[in-house]
């Protein structure tokens, strides 16, 4: 299972890199989304994939055998980074929309006015 | 609990700013909170200097499991410099930033930056560091585009995409590191790595991803391209704040990582870091010399000066790291002040193109002198702070037997001087070109707060050069702490209360 997910992450990274090399800003933004999900999956995979219980201590007990549960920290980290990714996604799309309103273009090549020459 | 105030103060302001509508009250409240933040940072100084490292375990969970906030001498020094820069830029911004922007949340997001920067300086956990990075970056993205001018849009799209890529590198590195070692607490990681020295090459993929991410944030060669493409687009008060704080956080994290983890594999990392620093120094200064825009020259200089800090780290001696810390602090002040002067010129003349400017010194000798102080501090002329910083770095390089690097640093100083003289001559000294018609705003607007902020900063720059001895001693103590991470590890892991 881990191998399959690892290969899948690799595929997602290559899709993301392909997309951020495109000329259209929208595709670049989509590439960022794909890449950020691939990075989240890496953390998810770091916790290990096992068939196990949810990491809750049952009612009335004090401890829980660690062998029974999956590593909850990795999942917490993934949730946090998904939430951050969501905020960034909302902002970047709003920025793109505003940029389109100001300039009327999707083309990355029209972004060279502020570059160093 | 004492460290949490650095996060809660900005956060309180953010909450209050949501309730207030009037721009003038928002500005006053911002100055008030920036003062509190400064006082609080200064209050931490005697504790770390005379007592011990401050450790706070948030929520009471013990070290490797909970979130640790740690402040040692280096962190507190950075907190104080951040607080000073932030305080002065806030005073400056109350007048420099236009009312529409102040009303629509300029201070709101600058406090977001403050919260992120403070948080990254005291984070004792890698994932926590990543979260503070995101807080800081989100606020800076919005500040960068607030106002919605065309140039701002272009700048912020580039800034956004390249910084998001750096965040992705960081998250991937965090994932790989966690998969390998099962912990993200920096002290715990450092302890584990020093026990299992054979795992080092195993960890390199994760560490390289993170170092690349710091290098993008810190604008080191070859990852600096976002910086000069975006820093000249937002309002001057914003670019002063970003120039003063953001790249320094990347370099701070690099120093922290180097002294906690990377030094175990010194043969691999040392040369890499050192030559990255040298290249940043040289390429930054050459690119700066060829520019014809006030703020673009200064932006490229950030790259060059970050290089100085990194070579100080690359020497990896007490004097080298002490010099790096001192230089970081000096650069925060001098660079920000140079941007503040640029902001005033932009306000008076409506442009920052060197070819159309001139005679500013005749118009306002005070601002001329302020620019002179900060620019020649950047170039490293005695008795200003930059002289001490460069002297310490070059001396450390010669002591550590990196003669070539030290000579390159000297040589770069010459070019820094050249481009500073270029701004001085073009903006402040030469006659206004006759053939270039410039639209000058008819009514001269008041700028007394801007002037106050800039004067205080210039006084601090001079003071830092004249009374450098206590600061250098403090930096050396901080460097000794950094070079002996056992104390840091012990305090974090054996924290008991």
Coordinates of C-alpha atoms in Angstrom, one line a residue:
Chain A
X1 CA 0.0 0.0 0.0
X2 CA 2.8 2.4 0.9
X3 CA 4.5 1.7 -2.4
X4 CA 1.4 2.5 -4.3
X5 CA 0.8 5.8 -2.5
X6 CA 4.5 6.7 -3.0
X7 CA 4.2 6.1 -6.7
X8 CA 1.0 8.1 -6.7
X9 CA 2.7 11.0 -4.9
X10 CA 5.5 10.9 -7.5
X11 CA 2.9 11.1 -10.3
X12 CA 1.2 14.0 -8.5
X13 CA 4.5 15.9 -8.2
X14 CA 5.2 15.4 -11.9
X15 CA 1.8 16.6 -12.9
X16 CA 2.2 19.6 -10.6
X17 CA 5.6 20.5 -12.0
X18 CA 4.3 20.1 -15.6
X19 CA 1.4 22.5 -14.7
X20 CA 3.5 25.2 -13.1
X21 CA 5.7 25.3 -16.2
X22 CA 2.7 26.3 -18.3
X23 CA 2.2 29.8 -19.6
X24 CA -1.3 30.3 -18.4
X25 CA -1.5 31.7 -14.8
X26 CA -4.6 29.6 -14.1
X27 CA -2.7 26.4 -14.9
X28 CA 0.2 27.5 -12.8
X29 CA -2.2 28.0 -9.9
X30 CA -3.7 24.5 -10.5
X31 CA -0.2 23.2 -10.4
X32 CA 0.4 24.7 -7.0
X33 CA -2.7 23.1 -5.7
X34 CA -1.6 19.7 -7.0
X35 CA 1.8 20.1 -5.6
X36 CA 0.5 21.1 -2.2
X37 CA -1.7 18.1 -2.0
X38 CA 1.2 15.9 -3.0
X39 CA 3.2 17.4 -0.2
X40 CA 0.4 16.7 2.2
X41 CA 0.3 13.1 1.1
X42 CA 4.0 12.8 2.0
X43 CA 3.2 13.7 5.6
X44 CA 0.3 11.3 5.6
X45 CA 2.6 8.6 4.3
X46 CA 5.2 9.4 7.0
X47 CA 2.7 8.4 9.7
X48 CA 2.7 4.9 8.2
X49 CA -0.3 3.1 6.5
X50 CA -1.7 0.4 8.7
X51 CA -5.0 -1.2 9.3
X52 CA -5.9 0.0 12.8
X53 CA -8.2 1.7 15.1
X54 CA -8.9 5.3 15.4
X55 CA -6.6 7.0 17.9
X56 CA -9.2 7.6 20.6
X57 CA -8.8 6.3 24.2
X58 CA -12.1 4.4 24.9
X59 CA -14.4 5.7 27.5
X60 CA -13.4 4.6 31.0
X61 CA -9.8 3.7 30.2
X62 CA -6.6 5.6 30.9
X63 CA -4.2 4.2 28.3
X64 CA -4.2 2.6 24.9
X65 CA -1.9 0.1 23.4
X66 CA 0.1 2.0 20.7
X67 CA 0.2 -1.1 18.5
X68 CA -3.5 -0.9 18.0
X69 CA -3.6 2.6 16.6
X70 CA -2.1 4.6 13.8
X71 CA 0.2 7.6 14.5
X72 CA -2.2 10.4 15.1
X73 CA 0.4 13.2 14.9
X74 CA 1.0 12.8 11.2
X75 CA -2.8 13.1 10.6
X76 CA -3.0 16.2 12.7
X77 CA -0.1 17.7 10.7
X78 CA -1.9 16.9 7.5
X79 CA -5.2 18.5 8.6
X80 CA -3.3 21.6 9.6
X81 CA -1.5 21.8 6.3
X82 CA -4.7 21.2 4.4
X83 CA -6.4 24.0 6.2
X84 CA -3.4 26.3 5.4
X85 CA -3.6 25.2 1.8
X86 CA -7.3 26.0 1.7
X87 CA -6.7 29.6 2.9
X88 CA -3.9 30.0 0.3
X89 CA -6.1 28.6 -2.4
X90 CA -8.9 31.0 -1.7
X91 CA -6.5 34.0 -1.6
X92 CA -4.6 33.0 -4.8
X93 CA -7.8 32.6 -6.8
X94 CA -9.0 36.0 -5.6
X95 CA -5.7 37.5 -6.6
X96 CA -5.9 35.9 -10.0
X97 CA -9.4 37.2 -10.5
X98 CA -8.3 40.8 -9.5
X99 CA -5.3 40.5 -11.8
X100 CA -7.6 39.5 -14.6
X101 CA -9.8 42.4 -14.0
X102 CA -6.9 44.9 -14.0
X103 CA -5.1 43.5 -17.1
X104 CA -7.5 41.2 -18.9
X105 CA -4.9 38.6 -19.6
X106 CA -4.0 35.1 -18.4
X107 CA -0.6 35.1 -19.9
X108 CA 2.5 34.8 -17.7
X109 CA 4.6 36.5 -20.3
X110 CA 2.8 39.7 -19.7
X111 CA 4.2 39.7 -16.1
X112 CA 7.6 41.0 -17.1
X113 CA 7.0 44.7 -16.4
X114 CA 8.3 44.5 -12.9
X115 CA 11.3 42.3 -13.6
X116 CA 14.9 43.3 -13.5
X117 CA 16.4 44.0 -16.8
Chain B
X1 CA 3.7 31.9 29.6
X2 CA 6.0 34.8 29.2
X3 CA 6.8 34.0 25.5
X4 CA 3.1 33.6 24.5
X5 CA 2.7 37.4 24.8
X6 CA 4.8 37.8 21.7
X7 CA 2.0 35.9 19.8
X8 CA -1.0 37.1 21.8
X9 CA -0.2 40.9 21.6
X10 CA -0.3 41.1 17.8
X11 CA -3.3 38.7 17.8
X12 CA -5.1 41.0 20.2
X13 CA -4.5 43.9 17.9
X14 CA -5.8 41.9 15.0
X15 CA -9.0 41.2 16.9
X16 CA -9.4 44.8 18.0
X17 CA -8.8 46.1 14.5
X18 CA -11.7 44.1 13.2
X19 CA -14.0 46.1 15.6
X20 CA -12.7 49.6 14.7
X21 CA -13.7 51.5 11.6
X22 CA -11.8 54.8 11.8
X23 CA -8.3 54.8 10.2
X24 CA -6.8 57.2 12.7
X25 CA -7.8 55.2 15.7
X26 CA -6.4 52.0 14.0
X27 CA -3.1 53.8 13.5
X28 CA -2.8 55.0 17.0
X29 CA -3.7 51.6 18.4
X30 CA -1.1 50.0 16.1
X31 CA 1.7 52.3 17.5
X32 CA 0.5 51.5 21.0
X33 CA 0.7 47.8 20.5
X34 CA 4.0 48.0 18.7
X35 CA 5.3 49.8 21.8
X36 CA 4.1 47.1 24.0
X37 CA 5.7 44.5 21.8
X38 CA 9.0 46.4 22.0
X39 CA 8.8 46.7 25.8
X40 CA 8.0 43.0 26.2
X41 CA 10.9 42.0 23.9
X42 CA 13.3 44.2 26.0
X43 CA 11.9 42.6 29.2
X44 CA 13.0 39.2 28.0
X45 CA 16.6 40.4 27.6
X46 CA 17.7 40.3 31.3
X47 CA 16.1 36.9 31.7
X48 CA 18.1 35.1 29.0
X49 CA 21.2 37.1 29.7
X50 CA 21.4 36.5 33.5
X51 CA 19.2 33.5 34.1
X52 CA 18.6 30.8 31.5
X53 CA 16.9 29.9 28.2
X54 CA 13.2 30.5 28.4
X55 CA 11.1 27.4 27.5
X56 CA 7.4 27.3 27.4
X57 CA 5.5 24.1 26.7
X58 CA 2.2 25.2 25.3
X59 CA -0.8 23.5 26.9
X60 CA 1.4 21.8 29.4
X61 CA 2.3 18.8 27.2
X62 CA 5.9 17.6 27.8
X63 CA 8.5 18.4 25.2
X64 CA 8.7 16.0 22.3
X65 CA 4.9 15.7 22.1
X66 CA 3.6 19.2 22.7
X67 CA 4.6 22.5 21.1
X68 CA 7.6 24.0 22.6
X69 CA 8.4 27.7 22.4
X70 CA 12.1 28.4 23.1
X71 CA 13.9 31.7 23.4
X72 CA 17.7 31.7 23.9
X73 CA 20.0 34.6 23.5
X74 CA 19.9 34.6 19.7
X75 CA 16.1 34.4 19.6
X76 CA 15.7 37.2 22.0
X77 CA 18.1 39.4 20.2
X78 CA 16.2 38.8 17.0
X79 CA 12.9 39.5 18.8
X80 CA 14.2 42.9 20.0
X81 CA 15.5 43.9 16.6
X82 CA 12.2 42.9 15.0
X83 CA 10.3 44.9 17.7
X84 CA 12.4 48.0 17.0
X85 CA 12.1 47.8 13.3
X86 CA 8.4 47.1 13.5
X87 CA 7.8 49.9 16.0
X88 CA 9.6 52.5 13.8
X89 CA 8.0 51.3 10.6
X90 CA 4.6 51.5 12.2
X91 CA 5.2 55.1 13.2
X92 CA 6.4 55.8 9.7
X93 CA 3.4 54.1 8.1
X94 CA 0.8 56.1 10.1
X95 CA 1.8 59.0 7.8
X96 CA 3.3 57.3 4.7
X97 CA 0.5 54.9 3.9
X98 CA -2.6 56.4 2.3
X99 CA -5.8 56.5 4.2
X100 CA -7.7 54.0 2.0
X101 CA -5.0 51.4 2.7
X102 CA -4.9 52.1 6.4
X103 CA -8.6 51.8 6.6
X104 CA -8.8 48.6 4.6
X105 CA -6.4 46.8 6.9
X106 CA -2.7 47.8 6.4
X107 CA -2.0 47.5 10.1
X108 CA -4.1 44.5 10.5
X109 CA -1.8 42.6 8.2
X110 CA 1.4 44.1 9.4
X111 CA 0.5 42.7 12.8
X112 CA 0.0 39.4 11.1
X113 CA 3.5 39.7 9.8
X114 CA 4.7 40.6 13.3
X115 CA 2.9 37.6 14.8
X116 CA 4.5 35.2 12.2
X117 CA 8.0 36.6 12.6
X118 CA 7.8 36.6 16.4
X119 CA 6.4 33.0 16.3
X120 CA 9.2 31.8 13.9
X121 CA 11.9 33.2 16.2
X122 CA 10.6 31.3 19.2
X123 CA 9.3 28.1 17.6
X124 CA 10.9 25.0 19.0
X125 CA 9.1 22.6 16.7
X126 CA 9.6 22.3 13.0
X127 CA 5.9 22.1 12.1
X128 CA 5.2 25.0 14.3
X129 CA 7.9 26.9 12.5
X130 CA 6.1 26.1 9.2
X131 CA 2.8 27.4 10.6
X132 CA 4.4 30.7 11.6
X133 CA 5.9 30.9 8.2
X134 CA 2.5 30.6 6.6
X135 CA 1.0 33.2 9.0
X136 CA 3.8 35.6 8.0
X137 CA 3.6 34.8 4.3
X138 CA -0.2 35.0 4.1
X139 CA 0.0 38.5 5.7
X140 CA 2.8 39.6 3.4
X141 CA 0.9 38.3 0.3
X142 CA -2.0 40.4 1.2
X143 CA 0.1 43.5 2.1
X144 CA 1.9 43.1 -1.2
X145 CA -1.3 43.2 -3.2
X146 CA -3.3 45.6 -1.0
X147 CA -4.4 48.5 -3.1
X148 CA -4.6 46.6 -6.3
X149 CA -2.3 48.6 -8.6
X150 CA -1.2 46.9 -11.7
X151 CA 2.5 46.6 -10.7
X152 CA 1.5 45.4 -7.3
X153 CA -0.6 42.6 -8.9
X154 CA 2.3 41.5 -11.1
X155 CA 4.8 41.6 -8.2
X156 CA 2.5 39.7 -5.8
X157 CA 1.8 36.9 -8.3
X158 CA 5.5 36.2 -8.6
X159 CA 6.1 36.6 -4.9
X160 CA 3.2 34.4 -4.1
X161 CA 4.0 31.5 -6.5
X162 CA 7.7 31.3 -5.7
X163 CA 7.1 31.5 -1.9
X164 CA 4.4 28.9 -2.1
X165 CA 6.9 26.6 -3.9
X166 CA 9.3 27.2 -1.0
X167 CA 6.5 26.3 1.4
X168 CA 5.9 23.1 -0.5
X169 CA 9.5 22.1 -0.2
X170 CA 9.3 22.8 3.5
X171 CA 6.2 20.6 4.0
X172 CA 7.7 17.8 1.9
X173 CA 10.9 18.0 4.0
X174 CA 8.9 17.9 7.2
X175 CA 7.1 14.8 6.0
X176 CA 10.2 13.0 5.1
X177 CA 11.9 13.9 8.4
X178 CA 8.9 12.8 10.4
X179 CA 8.8 9.5 8.5
X180 CA 12.5 8.9 9.3
X181 CA 12.7 9.9 12.9
X182 CA 9.1 10.2 14.2
X183 CA 9.5 13.5 15.9
X184 CA 9.6 17.2 14.9
X185 CA 10.7 18.9 18.1
X186 CA 14.0 20.5 17.2
X187 CA 15.7 19.7 20.4
X188 CA 14.6 16.1 20.3
X189 CA 15.6 15.8 16.7
X190 CA 19.0 17.2 17.4
X191 CA 19.5 14.8 20.3
X192 CA 18.4 11.8 18.2
X193 CA 20.7 12.8 15.3
X194 CA 23.7 13.2 17.6
X195 CA 23.1 9.7 19.0
X196 CA 22.7 8.0 15.6
X197 CA 25.5 9.6 13.6
X198 CA 25.2 6.9 10.9
X199 CA 21.7 8.2 9.9
X200 CA 23.0 11.5 8.5
X201 CA 23.1 10.7 4.8
X202 CA 19.7 9.1 5.2
X203 CA 18.3 12.4 6.4
X204 CA 19.9 14.5 3.7
X205 CA 16.9 14.5 1.3
X206 CA 14.7 15.9 3.9
X207 CA 17.2 18.5 5.2
X208 CA 18.1 19.6 1.6
X209 CA 14.4 20.2 0.9
X210 CA 14.2 22.4 4.0
X211 CA 17.4 24.2 3.4
X212 CA 16.3 25.0 -0.1
X213 CA 13.1 26.4 1.3
X214 CA 15.1 28.6 3.7
X215 CA 17.3 29.7 0.9
X216 CA 14.2 30.7 -1.1
X217 CA 12.8 32.7 1.8
X218 CA 16.2 34.2 2.6
X219 CA 16.8 35.1 -1.1
X220 CA 20.1 33.3 -1.5
X221 CA 21.6 32.6 -4.9
X222 CA 20.3 30.8 -6.9
X223 CA 16.8 31.1 -5.4
X224 CA 16.5 34.9 -5.1
X225 CA 14.5 35.8 -8.2
X226 CA 11.2 36.6 -6.5
X227 CA 12.7 39.3 -4.4
X228 CA 13.9 42.0 -6.8
X229 CA 10.8 41.3 -8.9
X230 CA 8.4 42.2 -6.2
X231 CA 9.9 44.3 -3.4
X232 CA 9.7 47.5 -5.3
X233 CA 6.0 47.3 -6.1
X234 CA 4.1 47.8 -2.8
X235 CA 3.9 51.1 -0.9
X236 CA 7.3 52.0 0.6
X237 CA 6.3 51.4 4.2
X238 CA 5.4 47.8 3.2
X239 CA 8.6 47.1 1.3
X240 CA 10.6 48.6 4.3
X241 CA 8.9 46.2 6.6
X242 CA 9.3 43.2 4.3
X243 CA 12.9 44.0 3.6
X244 CA 13.7 44.5 7.3
X245 CA 12.0 41.3 8.5
X246 CA 11.1 38.6 6.1
X247 CA 14.4 37.4 4.5
X248 CA 16.0 37.6 8.0
X249 CA 13.5 34.9 9.2
X250 CA 14.8 32.5 6.5
X251 CA 18.4 33.2 7.5
X252 CA 17.5 32.8 11.2
X253 CA 16.0 29.4 10.5
X254 CA 19.1 28.4 8.5
X255 CA 21.4 29.4 11.4
X256 CA 19.1 27.5 13.8
X257 CA 19.1 24.4 11.6
X258 CA 22.8 24.5 10.9
X259 CA 23.7 24.7 14.6
X260 CA 21.2 22.0 15.6
X261 CA 21.3 19.5 12.8
X262 CA 23.5 20.2 9.8
X263 CA 26.8 20.6 11.7
X264 CA 26.8 16.8 12.2
X265 CA 27.5 16.5 8.5
X266 CA 29.8 19.5 8.3
X267 CA 32.0 18.3 5.3
X268 CA 28.9 18.2 3.1
X269 CA 27.0 21.3 4.4
X270 CA 29.8 23.7 5.3
X271 CA 31.2 24.2 1.8
X272 CA 27.7 24.3 0.3
X273 CA 26.5 27.1 2.7
X274 CA 29.7 29.0 2.4
X275 CA 29.8 29.2 -1.3
X276 CA 26.1 29.9 -1.5
X277 CA 26.8 32.9 0.7
X278 CA 29.8 34.0 -1.4
X279 CA 27.8 33.8 -4.7
X280 CA 24.9 35.7 -3.1
X281 CA 27.3 38.4 -2.0
X282 CA 28.9 38.8 -5.4
X283 CA 25.8 38.4 -7.7
X284 CA 23.6 40.6 -5.5
X285 CA 26.0 43.5 -5.6
X286 CA 26.8 43.2 -9.3
X287 CA 23.1 43.1 -10.1
X288 CA 22.5 46.1 -7.8
X289 CA 25.1 48.2 -9.5
X290 CA 23.4 47.9 -12.9
X291 CA 19.9 49.0 -11.7
X292 CA 18.4 52.4 -12.2
X293 CA 15.6 52.3 -9.6
X294 CA 16.1 53.4 -6.0
X295 CA 14.2 50.4 -4.5
X296 CA 15.5 47.9 -7.0
X297 CA 19.1 48.7 -6.0
X298 CA 18.2 48.3 -2.4
X299 CA 16.4 45.0 -3.1
X300 CA 19.4 43.5 -4.8
X301 CA 21.5 44.7 -1.9
X302 CA 19.4 42.5 0.4
X303 CA 20.6 39.5 -1.5
X304 CA 24.2 40.6 -1.2
X305 CA 24.0 41.3 2.5
X306 CA 22.2 38.1 3.3
X307 CA 25.3 36.5 1.7
X308 CA 27.5 38.2 4.3
X309 CA 25.5 36.6 7.1
X310 CA 25.6 33.2 5.5
X311 CA 29.4 33.2 5.1
X312 CA 29.6 34.2 8.7
X313 CA 27.6 31.0 9.4
X314 CA 29.8 29.1 6.9
X315 CA 33.0 29.8 8.9
X316 CA 31.3 28.0 11.8
X317 CA 33.5 29.5 14.6
X318 CA 32.4 31.5 17.6
X319 CA 33.5 34.8 16.0
X320 CA 32.0 33.8 12.7
X321 CA 28.5 33.2 14.1
X322 CA 28.8 36.2 16.4
X323 CA 29.6 38.3 13.4
X324 CA 26.7 36.8 11.5
X325 CA 24.3 37.7 14.3
X326 CA 25.6 41.2 14.6
X327 CA 25.5 41.7 10.8
X328 CA 21.9 40.4 10.7
X329 CA 20.8 43.0 13.3
X330 CA 22.8 45.8 11.6
X331 CA 21.2 44.9 8.3
X332 CA 17.7 45.0 9.7
X333 CA 18.2 48.6 10.8
X334 CA 20.2 50.0 7.9
X335 CA 18.3 48.3 5.2
X336 CA 14.9 49.4 6.6
X337 CA 16.1 52.9 7.0
X338 CA 17.3 53.1 3.4
X339 CA 13.8 51.9 2.3
X340 CA 12.2 54.6 4.6
X341 CA 14.2 57.3 2.9
X342 CA 13.2 55.8 -0.5
X343 CA 9.6 56.1 0.7
X344 CA 10.0 59.8 1.5
X345 CA 11.6 60.5 -1.9
X346 CA 8.7 58.6 -3.6
X347 CA 6.2 60.7 -1.7
X348 CA 7.8 64.0 -2.6
X349 CA 8.8 63.3 -6.2
X350 CA 6.3 60.6 -7.3
X351 CA 9.0 58.5 -8.8
X352 CA 12.1 56.5 -7.8
X353 CA 13.7 56.3 -11.2
X354 CA 17.3 57.5 -10.7
X355 CA 17.4 59.1 -14.1
X356 CA 14.6 61.6 -13.4
X357 CA 15.5 62.5 -9.8
X358 CA 18.0 65.0 -8.5
X359 CA 18.8 67.8 -6.1
X360 CA 16.9 66.2 -3.2
X361 CA 19.7 67.2 -0.9
X362 CA 19.2 70.8 -1.7
X363 CA 15.5 70.4 -1.0
X364 CA 15.9 68.5 2.3
X365 CA 19.3 68.2 3.8
X366 CA 17.9 66.2 6.8
X367 CA 16.7 63.3 4.6
X368 CA 20.0 63.5 2.7
X369 CA 21.9 63.0 5.9
X370 CA 19.6 60.1 6.9
X371 CA 20.2 58.4 3.6
X372 CA 23.9 59.0 3.9
X373 CA 23.9 57.3 7.3
X374 CA 22.0 54.3 6.3
X375 CA 23.6 53.9 2.9
X376 CA 27.2 54.2 4.2
X377 CA 26.4 52.0 7.0
X378 CA 25.4 49.4 4.4
X379 CA 28.6 50.1 2.5
X380 CA 30.6 49.6 5.8
X381 CA 32.1 53.0 6.6
X382 CA 33.3 53.7 10.1
X383 CA 32.0 54.5 12.6
X384 CA 28.6 53.2 11.5
X385 CA 27.3 49.7 12.4
X386 CA 28.0 48.3 9.0
X387 CA 31.7 48.8 9.5
X388 CA 31.7 46.8 12.7
X389 CA 29.7 44.1 11.1
X390 CA 31.9 43.7 8.0
X391 CA 35.1 44.0 10.1
X392 CA 33.9 41.2 12.4
X393 CA 33.0 39.0 9.4
X394 CA 36.2 39.5 7.5
X395 CA 38.2 39.1 10.7
X396 CA 36.4 35.8 11.5
X397 CA 37.1 34.6 7.9
X398 CA 40.8 35.3 8.2
X399 CA 40.9 33.6 11.6
X400 CA 39.1 30.6 10.2
X401 CA 41.6 30.4 7.3
X402 CA 39.1 31.3 4.6
X403 CA 41.4 34.0 3.2
X404 CA 39.8 33.9 -0.3
X405 CA 36.3 34.3 1.1
X406 CA 37.4 37.2 3.3
X407 CA 39.0 38.9 0.3
X408 CA 35.9 38.5 -1.7
X409 CA 33.9 40.0 1.1
X410 CA 36.2 43.1 1.1
X411 CA 35.9 43.3 -2.7
X412 CA 32.1 43.2 -2.5
X413 CA 32.2 46.0 0.1
X414 CA 33.8 48.2 -2.6
X415 CA 31.0 47.6 -5.0
X416 CA 28.4 48.2 -2.3
X417 CA 30.0 51.5 -1.8
X418 CA 29.9 52.1 -5.5
X419 CA 26.2 51.5 -5.8
X420 CA 25.4 53.6 -2.7
X421 CA 27.4 56.5 -4.1
X422 CA 25.4 56.0 -7.3
X423 CA 22.1 56.5 -5.5
X424 CA 23.6 59.4 -3.5
X425 CA 24.9 61.2 -6.6
X426 CA 21.8 60.5 -8.8
X427 CA 19.1 61.2 -6.3
X428 CA 20.6 63.7 -3.8
X429 CA 23.4 65.5 -5.6
X430 CA 23.1 66.0 -9.3
X431 CA 21.0 68.7 -11.0
X432 CA 17.5 67.7 -12.1
X433 CA 17.8 66.7 -15.8
X434 CA 16.4 69.5 -17.9
X435 CA 15.0 67.3 -20.6
X436 CA 13.0 65.2 -18.3
X437 CA 9.7 66.7 -17.2
X438 CA 8.6 65.3 -13.9
X439 CA 5.2 65.9 -12.4
X440 CA 5.8 67.0 -8.8
X441 CA 2.9 67.1 -6.4
X442 CA 2.1 70.7 -5.9
X443 CA 1.3 70.7 -2.2
X444 CA 4.2 69.4 -0.1
X445 CA 2.6 67.0 2.3
X446 CA 3.6 66.9 6.0
X447 CA 6.0 64.2 6.9
X448 CA 7.0 64.8 10.6
X449 CA 6.3 61.2 11.8
X450 CA 8.1 59.7 8.9
X451 CA 11.0 61.9 9.7
X452 CA 10.9 61.0 13.4
X453 CA 10.9 57.3 12.7
X454 CA 13.8 57.6 10.2
X455 CA 15.8 59.8 12.6
X456 CA 15.4 57.4 15.5
X457 CA 16.6 54.6 13.2
X458 CA 19.6 56.5 12.0
X459 CA 20.5 57.3 15.7
X460 CA 20.3 53.6 16.4
X461 CA 22.6 52.8 13.5
X462 CA 25.2 55.3 14.7
X463 CA 24.8 54.1 18.3
X464 CA 25.2 50.5 17.2
X465 CA 28.5 51.4 15.6
X466 CA 29.8 53.6 18.4
X467 CA 28.8 51.4 21.3
X468 CA 29.3 48.1 19.6
X469 CA 31.3 46.4 22.3
X470 CA 28.4 45.3 24.6
X471 CA 26.4 44.1 21.6
X472 CA 29.3 42.2 20.2
X473 CA 29.9 40.6 23.6
X474 CA 26.3 39.6 23.7
X475 CA 26.5 38.2 20.1
X476 CA 29.5 36.1 21.1
X477 CA 27.7 34.7 24.1
X478 CA 24.8 33.9 21.8
X479 CA 27.2 32.2 19.3
X480 CA 28.7 30.1 22.1
X481 CA 25.2 29.0 23.0
X482 CA 24.5 28.1 19.4
X483 CA 27.7 26.2 19.0
X484 CA 26.9 24.1 22.1
X485 CA 23.4 22.9 21.5
X486 CA 23.5 20.5 24.4
X487 CA 22.2 23.2 26.7
X488 CA 19.3 24.0 24.4
X489 CA 18.4 20.3 24.1
X490 CA 18.7 19.8 27.8
X491 CA 16.5 22.8 28.7
X492 CA 13.8 21.8 26.2
X493 CA 13.6 18.1 26.9
X494 CA 14.1 18.2 30.6
X495 CA 11.7 21.0 31.2
X496 CA 9.8 20.3 34.3
X497 CA 7.2 22.3 36.2

